[in-house]
mmCIF file of C-alpha atoms in Angstrom:
data_model
loop_
_atom_site.group_PDB
_atom_site.id
_atom_site.type_symbol
_atom_site.label_atom_id
_atom_site.label_comp_id
_atom_site.label_asym_id
_atom_site.label_seq_id
_atom_site.Cartn_x
_atom_site.Cartn_y
_atom_site.Cartn_z
ATOM 1 C CA SER S 116 -9.875 33.351 -12.830
ATOM 2 C CA ASN S 117 -9.051 32.002 -16.248
ATOM 3 C CA CYS S 118 -10.494 34.720 -18.450
ATOM 4 C CA LEU S 119 -11.270 38.410 -18.646
ATOM 5 C CA LEU S 120 -13.856 39.791 -21.010
ATOM 6 C CA VAL S 121 -15.041 43.392 -21.221
ATOM 7 C CA VAL S 122 -18.209 44.348 -23.079
ATOM 8 C CA ARG S 123 -19.121 47.923 -23.932
ATOM 9 C CA ASP S 124 -22.277 48.885 -25.780
ATOM 10 C CA GLY S 125 -22.959 45.217 -26.526
ATOM 11 C CA LYS S 126 -19.565 44.558 -28.147
ATOM 12 C CA ILE S 127 -16.503 42.756 -26.837
ATOM 13 C CA VAL S 128 -13.697 45.300 -26.415
ATOM 14 C CA GLU S 129 -11.195 43.122 -24.504
ATOM 15 C CA GLU S 130 -10.884 39.360 -24.211
ATOM 16 C CA ASP S 131 -8.021 37.495 -22.558
ATOM 17 C CA TYR S 132 -7.532 33.865 -21.481
ATOM 18 C CA TYR S 133 -5.113 32.381 -18.942
ATOM 19 C CA ASN S 134 -4.077 28.987 -17.575
ATOM 20 C CA GLY S 135 -4.960 27.123 -20.761
ATOM 21 C CA ALA S 136 -8.543 28.437 -20.924
ATOM 22 C CA ALA S 137 -10.097 29.176 -24.318
ATOM 23 C CA ALA S 138 -13.148 31.009 -25.648
ATOM 24 C CA ASP S 139 -15.040 27.816 -26.486
ATOM 25 C CA VAL S 140 -14.178 25.703 -23.414
ATOM 26 C CA PRO S 141 -16.737 25.808 -20.570
ATOM 27 C CA GLN S 142 -15.442 25.923 -17.022
ATOM 28 C CA GLU S 143 -16.941 25.868 -13.523
ATOM 29 C CA VAL S 144 -18.185 29.321 -12.515
ATOM 30 C CA TRP S 145 -18.680 28.335 -8.862
ATOM 31 C CA SER S 146 -20.981 30.618 -6.880
ATOM 32 C CA ALA S 147 -21.922 32.752 -9.873
ATOM 33 C CA THR S 148 -24.388 29.873 -10.329
ATOM 34 C CA LYS S 149 -26.417 31.388 -7.476
ATOM 35 C CA SER S 150 -27.194 34.422 -9.667
ATOM 36 C CA TYR S 151 -28.544 32.148 -12.385
ATOM 37 C CA THR S 152 -30.638 30.280 -9.807
ATOM 38 C CA SER S 153 -32.150 33.476 -8.436
ATOM 39 C CA THR S 154 -32.865 34.626 -11.997
ATOM 40 C CA LEU S 155 -34.698 31.339 -12.625
ATOM 41 C CA VAL S 156 -36.765 31.966 -9.485
ATOM 42 C CA GLY S 157 -37.588 35.423 -10.862
ATOM 43 C CA ILE S 158 -38.608 33.974 -14.221
ATOM 44 C CA ALA S 159 -40.837 31.419 -12.473
ATOM 45 C CA GLN S 160 -42.418 34.239 -10.462
ATOM 46 C CA ASP S 161 -42.982 36.268 -13.632
ATOM 47 C CA GLU S 162 -44.698 33.236 -15.160
ATOM 48 C CA GLY S 163 -46.965 32.953 -12.093
ATOM 49 C CA LEU S 164 -45.506 29.595 -11.043
ATOM 50 C CA LEU S 165 -44.366 30.798 -7.620
ATOM 51 C CA SER S 166 -43.916 33.938 -5.560
ATOM 52 C CA ILE S 167 -40.761 34.781 -3.649
ATOM 53 C CA ASP S 168 -43.093 35.447 -0.717
ATOM 54 C CA ASP S 169 -44.399 31.850 -0.782
ATOM 55 C CA LEU S 170 -43.597 29.753 2.236
ATOM 56 C CA ALA S 171 -40.949 27.232 1.243
ATOM 57 C CA THR S 172 -43.153 24.537 2.815
ATOM 58 C CA GLU S 173 -45.332 24.748 -0.316
ATOM 59 C CA TYR S 174 -42.430 23.027 -2.077
ATOM 60 C CA ILE S 175 -40.592 21.406 0.836
ATOM 61 C CA PRO S 176 -43.246 19.632 2.928
ATOM 62 C CA GLU S 177 -40.575 18.181 5.234
ATOM 63 C CA TRP S 178 -40.406 21.612 6.897
ATOM 64 C CA VAL S 179 -44.103 21.763 7.860
ATOM 65 C CA GLY S 180 -44.423 21.911 11.649
ATOM 66 C CA THR S 181 -40.692 22.502 12.182
ATOM 67 C CA PRO S 182 -38.699 25.638 13.057
ATOM 68 C CA SER S 183 -38.170 26.004 9.271
ATOM 69 C CA ALA S 184 -41.915 26.379 8.587
ATOM 70 C CA ASP S 185 -41.824 30.189 8.244
ATOM 71 C CA ILE S 186 -38.994 30.329 5.678
ATOM 72 C CA THR S 187 -39.990 31.996 2.414
ATOM 73 C CA VAL S 188 -38.460 31.561 -1.008
ATOM 74 C CA ARG S 189 -37.160 35.127 -0.565
ATOM 75 C CA ASN S 190 -35.303 34.034 2.609
ATOM 76 C CA LEU S 191 -33.600 31.228 0.686
ATOM 77 C CA ILE S 192 -32.458 33.594 -2.072
ATOM 78 C CA ALA S 193 -31.368 36.303 0.382
ATOM 79 C CA ASN S 194 -29.278 33.969 2.597
ATOM 80 C CA ASP S 195 -31.274 34.995 5.656
ATOM 81 C CA SER S 196 -33.241 31.760 6.033
ATOM 82 C CA GLY S 197 -31.589 30.903 9.352
ATOM 83 C CA ARG S 198 -30.932 27.364 8.103
ATOM 84 C CA GLU S 199 -28.245 25.370 9.860
ATOM 85 C CA TRP S 200 -24.730 26.329 8.804
ATOM 86 C CA THR S 201 -21.224 25.239 9.702
ATOM 87 C CA TYR S 202 -18.222 25.083 7.428
ATOM 88 C CA GLN S 203 -18.072 21.323 7.975
ATOM 89 C CA LYS S 204 -21.701 20.696 7.001
ATOM 90 C CA ASP S 205 -21.927 23.257 4.172
ATOM 91 C CA TYR S 206 -18.652 22.769 2.351
ATOM 92 C CA LEU S 207 -17.368 19.351 3.342
ATOM 93 C CA GLU S 208 -20.497 17.268 3.950
ATOM 94 C CA MET S 209 -23.024 18.822 1.541
ATOM 95 C CA ALA S 210 -20.921 20.337 -1.255
ATOM 96 C CA GLY S 211 -18.038 17.899 -1.097
ATOM 97 C CA GLY S 212 -19.618 14.661 0.020
ATOM 98 C CA ALA S 213 -23.386 14.263 -0.166
ATOM 99 C CA PRO S 214 -24.500 12.351 -3.278
ATOM 100 C CA ASP S 215 -28.040 13.774 -2.861
ATOM 101 C CA LYS S 216 -27.200 17.385 -2.125
ATOM 102 C CA THR S 217 -30.804 18.597 -2.180
ATOM 103 C CA GLN S 218 -32.073 16.113 0.387
ATOM 104 C CA PHE S 219 -29.006 16.653 2.574
ATOM 105 C CA ALA S 220 -29.717 20.416 2.521
ATOM 106 C CA ILE S 221 -33.422 19.932 3.233
ATOM 107 C CA ASP S 222 -32.659 17.612 6.170
ATOM 108 C CA LEU S 223 -30.439 20.142 7.963
ATOM 109 C CA GLY S 224 -31.843 21.908 11.004
ATOM 110 C CA GLN S 225 -32.612 25.516 11.770
ATOM 111 C CA ASP S 226 -30.106 27.781 13.573
ATOM 112 C CA ALA S 227 -32.185 30.983 13.809
ATOM 113 C CA PRO S 228 -35.624 32.296 12.901
ATOM 114 C CA PRO S 229 -35.869 33.302 9.232
ATOM 115 C CA GLY S 230 -34.984 36.909 8.488
ATOM 116 C CA THR S 231 -32.972 37.432 11.692
ATOM 117 C CA THR S 232 -29.460 36.506 10.604
ATOM 118 C CA TRP S 233 -27.465 36.436 7.372
ATOM 119 C CA GLU S 234 -25.202 33.527 6.462
ATOM 120 C CA TYR S 235 -23.622 32.644 3.113
ATOM 121 C CA ASN S 236 -25.309 29.268 3.052
ATOM 122 C CA ASN S 237 -24.753 26.974 0.059
ATOM 123 C CA SER S 238 -27.080 24.347 1.511
ATOM 124 C CA ALA S 239 -29.976 26.803 1.801
ATOM 125 C CA ILE S 240 -29.503 27.828 -1.839
ATOM 126 C CA GLN S 241 -29.404 24.141 -2.859
ATOM 127 C CA THR S 242 -32.949 23.705 -1.497
ATOM 128 C CA LEU S 243 -34.074 25.940 -4.385
ATOM 129 C CA ASP S 244 -33.565 22.870 -6.572
ATOM 130 C CA ARG S 245 -36.664 21.389 -4.920
ATOM 131 C CA VAL S 246 -38.567 24.704 -4.990
ATOM 132 C CA LEU S 247 -37.961 25.231 -8.719
ATOM 133 C CA THR S 248 -38.636 21.591 -9.593
ATOM 134 C CA LYS S 249 -41.998 21.597 -7.787
ATOM 135 C CA ALA S 250 -43.006 25.040 -9.084
ATOM 136 C CA THR S 251 -42.059 24.537 -12.743
ATOM 137 C CA GLY S 252 -42.567 20.799 -13.195
ATOM 138 C CA MET S 253 -39.052 20.404 -14.580
ATOM 139 C CA SER S 254 -35.540 20.325 -13.227
ATOM 140 C CA PRO S 255 -33.850 23.713 -12.857
ATOM 141 C CA ALA S 256 -31.295 22.551 -15.457
ATOM 142 C CA GLU S 257 -34.070 21.951 -18.007
ATOM 143 C CA TYR S 258 -35.883 25.136 -17.012
ATOM 144 C CA ALA S 259 -32.627 27.107 -17.398
ATOM 145 C CA GLN S 260 -32.078 25.745 -20.913
ATOM 146 C CA GLU S 261 -35.631 26.599 -21.943
ATOM 147 C CA LYS S 262 -36.069 29.970 -20.255
ATOM 148 C CA LEU S 263 -32.620 31.508 -19.750
ATOM 149 C CA LEU S 264 -29.547 29.892 -21.276
ATOM 150 C CA GLY S 265 -31.166 29.002 -24.605
ATOM 151 C CA PRO S 266 -32.891 32.348 -25.185
ATOM 152 C CA LEU S 267 -29.668 34.229 -24.356
ATOM 153 C CA GLY S 268 -27.699 32.131 -26.847
ATOM 154 C CA MET S 269 -25.579 30.608 -24.081
ATOM 155 C CA ALA S 270 -24.903 27.509 -26.186
ATOM 156 C CA ASP S 271 -21.769 26.553 -24.250
ATOM 157 C CA SER S 272 -23.412 26.666 -20.789
ATOM 158 C CA THR S 273 -25.148 23.980 -18.743
ATOM 159 C CA MET S 274 -26.265 23.579 -15.157
ATOM 160 C CA THR S 275 -24.817 20.355 -13.790
ATOM 161 C CA LYS S 276 -26.360 17.762 -11.480
ATOM 162 C CA ASP S 277 -25.363 15.814 -8.413
ATOM 163 C CA PRO S 278 -24.933 12.003 -8.574
ATOM 164 C CA THR S 279 -28.656 11.482 -7.845
ATOM 165 C CA GLY S 280 -29.826 13.813 -10.626
ATOM 166 C CA ASN S 281 -30.596 17.001 -8.673
ATOM 167 C CA THR S 282 -29.605 20.245 -10.360
ATOM 168 C CA LEU S 283 -26.810 22.029 -8.539
ATOM 169 C CA THR S 284 -28.232 25.458 -7.745
ATOM 170 C CA PHE S 285 -25.501 26.774 -5.412
ATOM 171 C CA MET S 286 -22.622 26.050 -7.826
ATOM 172 C CA GLY S 287 -22.066 23.840 -10.830
ATOM 173 C CA LEU S 288 -22.853 25.998 -13.834
ATOM 174 C CA GLN S 289 -20.361 25.238 -16.588
ATOM 175 C CA SER S 290 -19.951 28.265 -18.852
ATOM 176 C CA THR S 291 -17.599 30.237 -21.060
ATOM 177 C CA CYS S 292 -16.448 33.790 -20.593
ATOM 178 C CA ARG S 293 -18.508 34.867 -23.624
ATOM 179 C CA ASP S 294 -21.637 33.174 -22.297
ATOM 180 C CA MET S 295 -21.131 34.792 -18.905
ATOM 181 C CA ALA S 296 -20.897 38.145 -20.693
ATOM 182 C CA ARG S 297 -24.281 37.471 -22.325
ATOM 183 C CA PHE S 298 -25.785 37.041 -18.866
ATOM 184 C CA GLY S 299 -23.982 40.160 -17.629
ATOM 185 C CA VAL S 300 -25.411 42.225 -20.478
ATOM 186 C CA LEU S 301 -28.898 40.913 -19.620
ATOM 187 C CA LEU S 302 -28.488 42.002 -16.012
#
């Protein structure tokens, strides 16, 4: 952690920075990105663009007729999709190595039926890039700017992309402590 910010009644009451961090310098917020992604899914549902009870195959046709066919958007958000997971594949091959992280995640297999097991699965969350793109007609990064980051005044925050242009939905949000506090107050 490089910063600590406490908000009470909508006002900053404590703000500290460490390791060379500063109030106006965005930094990687790692898996906190998943909370932004799930909020974007909720916004899309509120707008009638998708339902968390939709089968993921509506957005990921590669899963039709496979053991992944019964996965819902809710399963992807809840980390109980049963999608293939190993440390090697999730952290080293997908997160650390795959240029096209979304397609890599989509192409993984199925370890268990959806809803039967819980696994902290970065690759499963990354498939929400495809779900949000198909449902909204724009990249999650663009959708976030229009529907979440912009309206909250998170001017120093952006969702980043992989080398092939897919929005990183499992990690990758660059933000400041103050912008993160804006999101925290919203929640």
